[in-house]
Amino acid sequence: MMRIAALLKQTEERLVEAGRDRAAAEWWLMHVLQVDRTGLLVRLSDELSSDEAARFEAGIERLLMGEPVQHVIGHAPFYGRTFEVNRDVLIPRPETEELIDWVLGQLRHVKDDEIVDVGTGSGAIAITLSLELGVRVQTVDISREAIEVAKRNAAALGATVQFYEGDGLAPIADHSIRVLVSNPPYIEADELLDETVVGYEPHLALFGGKDGLDMYRQLIAESVRVLRADWHLIAFEIGYNQGQDVKSLLSERYPEAETGILKDINGKDRIVYAVREGIAYGNEMD
């Protein structure tokens, strides 16, 4: 039986030859052994048991076929928590953590049901905002299967989230909110994606029409029905080349608001926002 260090090196080479991410081998092995990276380093001179070796190889075969390591493991990290993921939801990305950071920095003393997240997927945004702010968050998704995943994540993490099934803001058309957050489908219909994405993640959550902007147009148009007169914040995650277009859509609909584009850690446009000026959110009179 091969020592773990040699097995890991050999497996990384197999993944690279197949055009896959070499880091997936280490991540999967840590999951098989139920150790963190320090624990793995301690065991590098050990050998896997026959059961561990069989399970490890079965997972590697899936990785070689292009399946994301998060699906093989069954969960993904997001904002210091673990979320169940499968083919029904997008895998949470680090860039969305930057959206969370910025939104949290804008909110003080937010109350229950004042925030809605549209396109919940795994529930990463709604659940994180609920737990970080200590409030009930509303969330909408058109996919019943995605909502079931998000419900399981909310229950496992102890978040208070109200789920609605439907398209855009229609399911909460009679509600009244102050904060709208969304990471909608924004990929252009003819854009070519890596097979590890397009082959395993839901197209409904990926593609946003011919120019990728369909869902932004819809949400901005529908938002006038649900935002209170003293609404505070709209924040969208966007594709790297959509900043000016989405900002223009927001500015046209809400000329009284301050709109802007924020870049992510890689220097790419990532967030477009609209904030009402002159509002010290959470301190104004109701």
Coordinates of C-alpha atoms in Angstrom, one line a residue:
M1 CA 0.0 0.0 0.0
M2 CA 1.3 3.4 -1.0
R3 CA 2.0 6.1 1.7
I4 CA -0.4 9.0 1.8
A5 CA 2.2 11.5 0.6
A6 CA 3.0 9.5 -2.5
L7 CA -0.6 8.7 -3.2
L8 CA -1.5 12.4 -3.0
K9 CA 1.2 13.4 -5.3
Q10 CA 0.2 10.7 -7.8
T11 CA -3.4 11.7 -7.6
E12 CA -2.7 15.4 -8.1
E13 CA -0.8 14.5 -11.3
R14 CA -3.7 12.5 -12.6
L15 CA -6.1 15.4 -12.0
V16 CA -3.7 17.8 -13.8
E17 CA -3.4 15.5 -16.7
A18 CA -7.2 15.4 -17.0
G19 CA -7.4 19.2 -16.9
R20 CA -8.8 19.2 -13.4
D21 CA -7.9 21.2 -10.2
R22 CA -5.1 19.5 -8.4
A23 CA -6.2 21.0 -5.1
A24 CA -9.3 18.9 -5.2
A25 CA -7.3 15.8 -4.3
E26 CA -6.1 17.2 -1.0
W27 CA -9.6 18.6 -0.2
W28 CA -11.2 15.2 -0.9
L29 CA -8.6 13.3 1.0
M30 CA -9.1 15.5 4.1
H31 CA -12.8 14.8 3.9
V32 CA -12.2 11.0 3.6
L33 CA -9.9 11.1 6.6
Q34 CA -12.0 13.6 8.5
V35 CA -9.0 15.8 9.3
D36 CA -8.0 19.4 8.6
R37 CA -4.8 20.3 6.7
T38 CA -2.7 20.0 9.8
G39 CA -4.1 16.6 10.5
L40 CA -3.4 15.6 6.9
L41 CA 0.3 16.7 7.2
V42 CA 0.7 14.6 10.3
R43 CA -0.5 11.5 8.5
L44 CA 1.5 11.9 5.3
S45 CA 3.8 9.0 6.2
D46 CA 0.8 6.7 7.0
E47 CA -1.1 4.4 4.6
L48 CA -4.8 4.4 4.0
S49 CA -6.9 1.6 5.2
S50 CA -8.5 -0.5 2.5
D51 CA -11.9 1.1 3.1
E52 CA -10.3 4.6 3.0
A53 CA -8.4 3.8 -0.2
A54 CA -11.6 2.5 -1.9
R55 CA -13.6 5.6 -0.9
F56 CA -10.8 7.9 -1.9
E57 CA -10.5 6.4 -5.4
A58 CA -14.2 6.4 -6.0
G59 CA -14.3 10.1 -5.3
I60 CA -11.2 10.7 -7.5
E61 CA -13.0 9.0 -10.4
R62 CA -15.8 11.4 -10.1
L63 CA -13.4 14.3 -10.0
L64 CA -11.6 13.0 -13.1
M65 CA -15.0 13.1 -14.9
G66 CA -15.4 16.8 -14.1
E67 CA -17.7 16.7 -11.1
P68 CA -16.9 19.6 -8.7
V69 CA -15.2 18.5 -5.5
Q70 CA -17.9 20.3 -3.5
H71 CA -20.5 17.9 -5.0
V72 CA -18.3 14.9 -4.3
I73 CA -18.0 16.0 -0.7
G74 CA -21.6 17.2 -0.5
H75 CA -21.0 20.6 1.0
A76 CA -19.1 23.9 0.5
P77 CA -17.7 26.5 2.9
F78 CA -19.2 30.0 2.9
Y79 CA -18.6 32.8 5.3
G80 CA -17.2 30.5 8.0
R81 CA -20.1 28.0 7.7
T82 CA -20.7 24.8 5.8
F83 CA -23.6 24.6 3.3
E84 CA -25.0 21.5 1.7
V85 CA -24.7 21.7 -2.1
N86 CA -25.8 19.4 -5.0
R87 CA -26.8 19.7 -8.6
D88 CA -29.9 21.7 -7.7
V89 CA -28.0 24.8 -6.4
L90 CA -25.0 26.9 -7.3
I91 CA -21.9 26.3 -5.3
P92 CA -21.3 29.4 -3.2
R93 CA -18.3 31.5 -4.4
P94 CA -15.9 33.6 -2.4
E95 CA -16.9 36.7 -4.4
T96 CA -20.4 36.4 -2.9
E97 CA -18.8 36.7 0.5
E98 CA -17.6 40.2 -0.6
L99 CA -21.3 41.0 -1.3
I100 CA -22.2 39.9 2.2
D101 CA -19.3 42.0 3.7
W102 CA -20.5 45.1 2.0
V103 CA -24.2 44.7 2.7
L104 CA -23.4 44.1 6.4
G105 CA -21.4 47.2 6.5
Q106 CA -24.4 49.2 5.3
L107 CA -27.0 47.9 7.8
R108 CA -27.7 48.8 11.4
H109 CA -30.6 47.7 13.6
V110 CA -32.3 46.0 10.8
K111 CA -35.7 44.4 11.7
D112 CA -37.4 41.1 10.8
D113 CA -38.6 40.8 7.3
E114 CA -37.1 44.0 6.0
I115 CA -34.5 42.1 3.8
V116 CA -35.3 39.9 0.8
D117 CA -32.8 37.8 -1.1
V118 CA -33.9 36.7 -4.5
G119 CA -32.5 33.5 -6.1
T120 CA -31.6 31.8 -2.8
G121 CA -30.0 28.6 -4.2
S122 CA -28.3 27.0 -1.3
G123 CA -29.5 29.8 1.0
A124 CA -26.0 31.2 1.4
I125 CA -26.9 34.9 1.3
A126 CA -30.2 34.8 3.2
I127 CA -28.9 32.4 5.9
T128 CA -25.7 34.4 6.4
L129 CA -27.5 37.7 6.6
S130 CA -30.0 36.2 9.1
L131 CA -27.3 34.8 11.3
E132 CA -25.0 37.8 11.2
L133 CA -27.8 40.3 11.8
G134 CA -30.0 38.2 14.1
V135 CA -33.2 38.8 12.1
R136 CA -35.7 36.9 10.0
V137 CA -34.8 37.2 6.3
Q138 CA -37.2 36.5 3.4
T139 CA -36.0 34.7 0.3
V140 CA -37.4 33.7 -3.0
D141 CA -36.4 31.0 -5.6
I142 CA -38.1 29.7 -8.7
S143 CA -36.7 26.2 -8.1
R144 CA -38.5 24.1 -5.5
E145 CA -35.5 21.7 -5.4
A146 CA -33.2 24.6 -4.5
I147 CA -35.6 25.8 -1.8
E148 CA -35.5 22.3 -0.2
V149 CA -31.7 22.4 -0.1
A150 CA -31.8 25.9 1.4
K151 CA -34.4 24.9 4.0
R152 CA -32.1 22.1 5.1
N153 CA -29.2 24.5 5.4
A154 CA -31.2 27.0 7.4
A155 CA -32.3 24.2 9.8
A156 CA -28.8 22.9 10.2
L157 CA -27.3 26.3 10.9
G158 CA -30.2 27.7 13.0
A159 CA -31.1 30.6 10.7
T160 CA -34.6 32.2 10.7
V161 CA -35.5 32.4 7.0
Q162 CA -38.9 32.6 5.3
F163 CA -39.0 30.8 2.0
Y164 CA -41.2 31.6 -1.0
E165 CA -41.3 29.7 -4.3
G166 CA -41.8 31.7 -7.5
D167 CA -40.3 34.0 -10.1
G168 CA -38.5 37.2 -9.0
L169 CA -40.4 39.3 -6.5
A170 CA -43.9 38.1 -7.5
P171 CA -44.3 35.8 -4.5
I172 CA -43.9 38.7 -2.1
A173 CA -45.7 41.4 -4.2
D174 CA -47.9 42.3 -1.3
H175 CA -44.9 42.6 1.2
S176 CA -43.1 45.8 2.2
I177 CA -39.3 45.7 2.4
R178 CA -36.3 48.0 2.7
V179 CA -33.4 45.9 1.5
L180 CA -33.2 43.9 -1.7
V181 CA -30.1 41.6 -2.2
S182 CA -29.6 39.2 -5.1
N183 CA -27.0 37.2 -6.9
P184 CA -29.2 36.4 -9.9
P185 CA -28.3 34.4 -13.0
Y186 CA -26.2 36.7 -15.1
I187 CA -24.2 34.7 -17.7
E188 CA -24.9 35.5 -21.3
A189 CA -26.8 32.7 -23.1
D190 CA -24.0 32.0 -25.6
E191 CA -21.1 32.2 -23.2
L192 CA -19.0 29.1 -23.1
L193 CA -18.4 27.8 -19.6
D194 CA -16.1 25.1 -18.2
E195 CA -17.8 21.7 -18.2
T196 CA -17.3 21.4 -14.4
V197 CA -19.8 24.3 -14.2
V198 CA -22.2 23.9 -17.0
G199 CA -22.4 20.1 -16.6
Y200 CA -23.1 20.1 -12.9
E201 CA -24.7 23.4 -11.8
P202 CA -28.3 24.4 -12.6
H203 CA -28.6 26.4 -15.9
L204 CA -31.6 28.2 -14.4
A205 CA -29.3 29.8 -11.9
L206 CA -26.5 30.5 -14.4
F207 CA -27.9 32.0 -17.5
G208 CA -29.6 35.4 -17.6
G209 CA -30.8 35.7 -21.2
K210 CA -29.0 36.9 -24.3
D211 CA -27.1 39.7 -22.6
G212 CA -27.2 38.3 -19.1
L213 CA -29.3 41.2 -17.8
D214 CA -32.8 39.7 -17.9
M215 CA -33.1 39.2 -14.2
Y216 CA -31.8 42.6 -13.3
R217 CA -34.4 44.2 -15.5
Q218 CA -37.1 42.1 -13.9
L219 CA -36.0 42.7 -10.3
I220 CA -35.6 46.4 -10.8
A221 CA -39.0 46.8 -12.5
E222 CA -40.7 44.7 -9.8
S223 CA -38.9 46.3 -6.9
V224 CA -41.2 49.4 -7.0
R225 CA -44.0 47.2 -5.8
V226 CA -42.3 45.9 -2.7
L227 CA -39.9 48.6 -1.6
R228 CA -41.2 50.9 1.1
A229 CA -41.1 54.6 0.6
D230 CA -38.2 54.8 3.0
W231 CA -36.3 51.9 1.4
H232 CA -32.6 51.8 2.0
L233 CA -30.5 49.5 -0.1
I234 CA -30.4 47.4 -3.3
A235 CA -27.3 45.3 -3.9
F236 CA -26.7 42.9 -6.8
E237 CA -23.8 40.7 -7.6
I238 CA -22.9 41.0 -11.3
G239 CA -20.7 39.6 -14.0
Y240 CA -17.3 41.3 -14.5
N241 CA -18.5 43.3 -17.6
Q242 CA -22.0 44.3 -16.5
G243 CA -21.3 47.0 -14.0
Q244 CA -22.2 50.1 -16.1
D245 CA -25.3 48.4 -17.6
V246 CA -26.8 47.4 -14.3
K247 CA -25.9 50.7 -12.7
S248 CA -27.7 52.5 -15.5
L249 CA -30.8 50.4 -15.0
L250 CA -30.8 51.3 -11.3
S251 CA -30.1 55.0 -11.9
E252 CA -33.0 55.2 -14.4
R253 CA -35.5 53.6 -12.0
Y254 CA -34.2 55.3 -8.8
P255 CA -32.7 58.7 -9.8
E256 CA -33.0 59.9 -6.1
A257 CA -30.6 57.1 -5.0
E258 CA -26.8 57.0 -4.9
T259 CA -25.7 54.2 -7.2
G260 CA -22.3 52.7 -7.6
I261 CA -20.1 49.8 -8.7
L262 CA -17.7 48.0 -6.4
K263 CA -14.8 45.8 -7.5
D264 CA -13.9 42.4 -6.0
I265 CA -10.5 41.3 -4.6
N266 CA -9.4 40.6 -8.1
G267 CA -10.1 44.1 -9.3
K268 CA -13.2 43.1 -11.4
D269 CA -16.6 44.8 -11.2
R270 CA -18.6 42.6 -8.8
I271 CA -21.4 44.6 -7.0
V272 CA -23.8 47.2 -8.1
Y273 CA -25.8 49.1 -5.5
A274 CA -28.3 51.8 -4.9
V275 CA -28.6 53.5 -1.6
R276 CA -31.0 56.2 -0.6
E277 CA -29.1 59.3 0.5
G278 CA -29.8 60.9 3.8
I279 CA -31.0 57.8 5.6
A280 CA -29.3 56.7 8.8
Y281 CA -30.7 53.2 8.5
G282 CA -32.3 51.8 11.6
N283 CA -32.4 55.2 13.3
E284 CA -35.1 57.0 11.3
M285 CA -38.7 57.3 12.5
D286 CA -41.1 54.6 11.2

